[in-house]
XYZ file of C-alpha atoms in Angstrom:
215
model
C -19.535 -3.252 -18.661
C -18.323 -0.536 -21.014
C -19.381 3.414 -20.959
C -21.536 4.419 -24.045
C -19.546 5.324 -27.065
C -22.010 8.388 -27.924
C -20.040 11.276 -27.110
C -22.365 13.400 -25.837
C -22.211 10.749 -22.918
C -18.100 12.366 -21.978
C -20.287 15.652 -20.247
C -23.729 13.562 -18.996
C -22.588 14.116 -15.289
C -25.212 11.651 -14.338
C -23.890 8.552 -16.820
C -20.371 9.613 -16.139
C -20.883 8.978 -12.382
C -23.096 6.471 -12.366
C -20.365 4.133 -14.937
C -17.733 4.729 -11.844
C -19.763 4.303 -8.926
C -20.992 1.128 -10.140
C -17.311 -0.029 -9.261
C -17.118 1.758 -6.188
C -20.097 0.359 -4.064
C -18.261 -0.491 -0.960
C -17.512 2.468 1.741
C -14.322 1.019 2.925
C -13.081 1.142 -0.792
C -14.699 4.618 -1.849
C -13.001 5.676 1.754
C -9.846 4.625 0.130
C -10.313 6.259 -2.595
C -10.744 9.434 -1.268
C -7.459 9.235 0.406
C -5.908 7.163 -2.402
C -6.741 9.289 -5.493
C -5.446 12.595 -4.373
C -2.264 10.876 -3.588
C -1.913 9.444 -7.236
C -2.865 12.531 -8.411
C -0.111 14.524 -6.888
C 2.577 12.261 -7.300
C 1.683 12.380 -11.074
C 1.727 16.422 -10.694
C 5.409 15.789 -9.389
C 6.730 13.546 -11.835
C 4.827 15.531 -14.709
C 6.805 18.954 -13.155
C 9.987 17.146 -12.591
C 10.279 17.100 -16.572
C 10.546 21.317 -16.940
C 8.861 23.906 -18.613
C 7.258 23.588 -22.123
C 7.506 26.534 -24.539
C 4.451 29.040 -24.370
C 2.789 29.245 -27.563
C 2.711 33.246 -28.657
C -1.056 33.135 -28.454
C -0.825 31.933 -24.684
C 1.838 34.079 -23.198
C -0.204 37.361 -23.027
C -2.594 35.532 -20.753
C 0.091 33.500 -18.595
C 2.238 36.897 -18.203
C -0.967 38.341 -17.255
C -2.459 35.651 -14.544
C 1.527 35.570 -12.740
C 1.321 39.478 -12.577
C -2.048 39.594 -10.750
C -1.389 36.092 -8.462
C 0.123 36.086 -4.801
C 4.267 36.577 -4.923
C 3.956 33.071 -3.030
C 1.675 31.410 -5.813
C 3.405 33.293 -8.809
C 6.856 32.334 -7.191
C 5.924 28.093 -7.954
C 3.775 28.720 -11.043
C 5.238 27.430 -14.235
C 4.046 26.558 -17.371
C 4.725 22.381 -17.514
C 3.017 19.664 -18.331
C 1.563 19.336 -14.629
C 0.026 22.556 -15.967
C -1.411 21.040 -18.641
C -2.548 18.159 -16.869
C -4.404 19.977 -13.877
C -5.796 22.158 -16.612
C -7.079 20.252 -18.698
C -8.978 17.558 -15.701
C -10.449 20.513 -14.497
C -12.028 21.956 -17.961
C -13.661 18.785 -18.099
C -15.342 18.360 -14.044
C -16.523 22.864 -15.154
C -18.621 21.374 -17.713
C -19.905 18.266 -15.832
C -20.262 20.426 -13.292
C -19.707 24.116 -12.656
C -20.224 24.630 -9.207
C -18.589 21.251 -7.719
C -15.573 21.956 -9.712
C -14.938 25.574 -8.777
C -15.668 24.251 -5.172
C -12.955 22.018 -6.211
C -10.536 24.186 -7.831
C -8.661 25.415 -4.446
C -7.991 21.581 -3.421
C -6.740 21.067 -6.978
C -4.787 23.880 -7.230
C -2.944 22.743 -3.918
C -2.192 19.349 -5.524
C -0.214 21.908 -8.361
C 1.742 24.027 -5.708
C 2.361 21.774 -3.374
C 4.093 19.506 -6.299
C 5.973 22.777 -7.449
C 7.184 23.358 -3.899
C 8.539 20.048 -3.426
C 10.211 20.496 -7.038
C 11.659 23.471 -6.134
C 12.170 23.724 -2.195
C 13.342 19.644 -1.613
C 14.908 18.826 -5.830
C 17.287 16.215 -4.517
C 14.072 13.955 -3.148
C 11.195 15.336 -4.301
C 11.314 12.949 -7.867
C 11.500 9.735 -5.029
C 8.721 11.107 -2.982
C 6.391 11.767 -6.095
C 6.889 7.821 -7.294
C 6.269 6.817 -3.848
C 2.991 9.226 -3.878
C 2.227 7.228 -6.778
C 2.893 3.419 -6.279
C 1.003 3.669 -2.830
C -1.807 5.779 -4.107
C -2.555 2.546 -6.816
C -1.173 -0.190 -4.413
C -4.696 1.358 -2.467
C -6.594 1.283 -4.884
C -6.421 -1.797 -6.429
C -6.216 -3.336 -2.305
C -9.322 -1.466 -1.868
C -10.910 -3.549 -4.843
C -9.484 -7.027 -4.467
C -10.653 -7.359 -0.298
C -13.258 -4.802 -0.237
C -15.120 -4.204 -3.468
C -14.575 -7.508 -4.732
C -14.658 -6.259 -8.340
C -11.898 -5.403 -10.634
C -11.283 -1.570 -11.031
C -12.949 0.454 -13.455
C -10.207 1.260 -15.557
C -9.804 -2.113 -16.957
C -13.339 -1.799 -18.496
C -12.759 2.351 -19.468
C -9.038 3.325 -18.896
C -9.632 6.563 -20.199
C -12.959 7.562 -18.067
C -11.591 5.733 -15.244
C -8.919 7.807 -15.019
C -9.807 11.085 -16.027
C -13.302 10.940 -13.759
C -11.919 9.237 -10.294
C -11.009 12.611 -8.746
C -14.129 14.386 -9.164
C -15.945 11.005 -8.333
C -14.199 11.230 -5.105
C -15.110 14.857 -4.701
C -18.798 14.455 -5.262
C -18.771 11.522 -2.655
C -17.234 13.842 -0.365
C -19.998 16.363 -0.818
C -22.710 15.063 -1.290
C -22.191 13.607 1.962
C -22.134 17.348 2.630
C -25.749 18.040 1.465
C -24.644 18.683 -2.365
C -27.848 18.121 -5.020
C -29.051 15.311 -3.305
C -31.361 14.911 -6.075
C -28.635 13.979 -8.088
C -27.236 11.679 -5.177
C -30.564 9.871 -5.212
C -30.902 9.417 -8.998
C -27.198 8.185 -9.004
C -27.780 5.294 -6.299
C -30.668 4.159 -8.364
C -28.406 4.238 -11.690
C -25.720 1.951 -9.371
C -27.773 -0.119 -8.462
C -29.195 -1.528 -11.889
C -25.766 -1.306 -12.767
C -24.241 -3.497 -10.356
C -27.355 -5.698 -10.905
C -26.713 -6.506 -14.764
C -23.187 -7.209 -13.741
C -24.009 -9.375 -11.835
C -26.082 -10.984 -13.856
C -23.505 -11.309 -16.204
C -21.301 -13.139 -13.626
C -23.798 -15.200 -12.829
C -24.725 -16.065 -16.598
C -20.934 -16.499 -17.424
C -20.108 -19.037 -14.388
C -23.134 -21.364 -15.121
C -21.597 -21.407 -19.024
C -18.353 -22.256 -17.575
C -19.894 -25.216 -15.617
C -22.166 -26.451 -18.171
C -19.187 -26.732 -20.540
């Protein structure tokens, strides 16, 4: 089951969510998740960091000088223009224009995924590359232990790598608040959209193992 190639799709909040939820049905697995995900995500920040700064483009420095002069000593202090940067940057563009007020909710949690990878970088060097990759390999270890004994379906990222990827944090977010009382319009709508989902796939087992037998 593939995401729809119109790309107008890439800022439908509802499609986006409803294409990874339909792999995420299970609590104990979305539960890992939302432990699981954050973890990847900041041992990527690390690893990203680790690498050094990138050069500013001239059009960009104005605004970076700027943002460093007005931040917190203790913020501007670990702030540094990298590819974990660029990487926490650019995720969160895209969750502002699924949604603006989830991501801005967001941003402070995301934000502390970026500082506390600078910190380790720059407060614990000697072990902070180690404890990044160990962030990492145990954050997908979870994940794909949370889909083998508890989902029973193969992640989503070997259907759409890409969306997969990009979306699980804010997927993980929303579940977190719309447990919260977040548009639960939306929440309704979404278990609806699951739920044929998870239907036509498995319909399409089903189809595919009597083919198999009847061969």
């Amino acid at each position: 089951m593939a995401l729809s190639a119109n790309p107008r799709d890439l800022v439908n909040l509802r499609k986006q969510l409803a294409f990874y939820g339909a792999y995420h049905t299970n609590p104990v697995n979305v539960g890992i998740h939302i432990v699981g995900v954050p973890t990847i995500i900041f041992g990527a920040q690390v690893m990203l960091a680790s690498r050094g700064p990138l050069e500013v483009p001239a059009w960009l420095a104005p605004v970076l000088d700027s943002l460093q002069a007005h931040a917190p000593a203790a913020l501007a202090k670990y702030a540094h223009f990298d590819a974990a940067a660029v990487f926490a940057s650019a995720y969160w563009v895209y969750y502002f224009l699924l949604d603006s007020v989830a991501a801005t909710a967001l941003l402070p949690l995301w934000a502390g995924l970026y500082f506390g990878a600078q910190y380790l970088l720059a407060e614990h060097a000697h072990v902070a590359l180690k404890y990044g990759l160990y962030a990492f390999a145990a954050g997908w270890i979870s994940q794909f232990y949370g889909h083998g004994v508890h989902e029973g379906r193969a992640p989503a990222l070997l259907d759409n790598l890409l969306g997969a990827v990009v979306l699980a944090p804010f997927f993980v977010w929303l579940e977190v608040i719309f447990h919260l009382g977040y548009r639960p319009e939306l929440q309704k709508h979404l278990k609806n959209d699951v739920g044929k989902l998870v239907h036509e796939f498995r319909k399409e087992k089903a189809s595919k193992q009597r083919s198999v037998k009847a061969q």
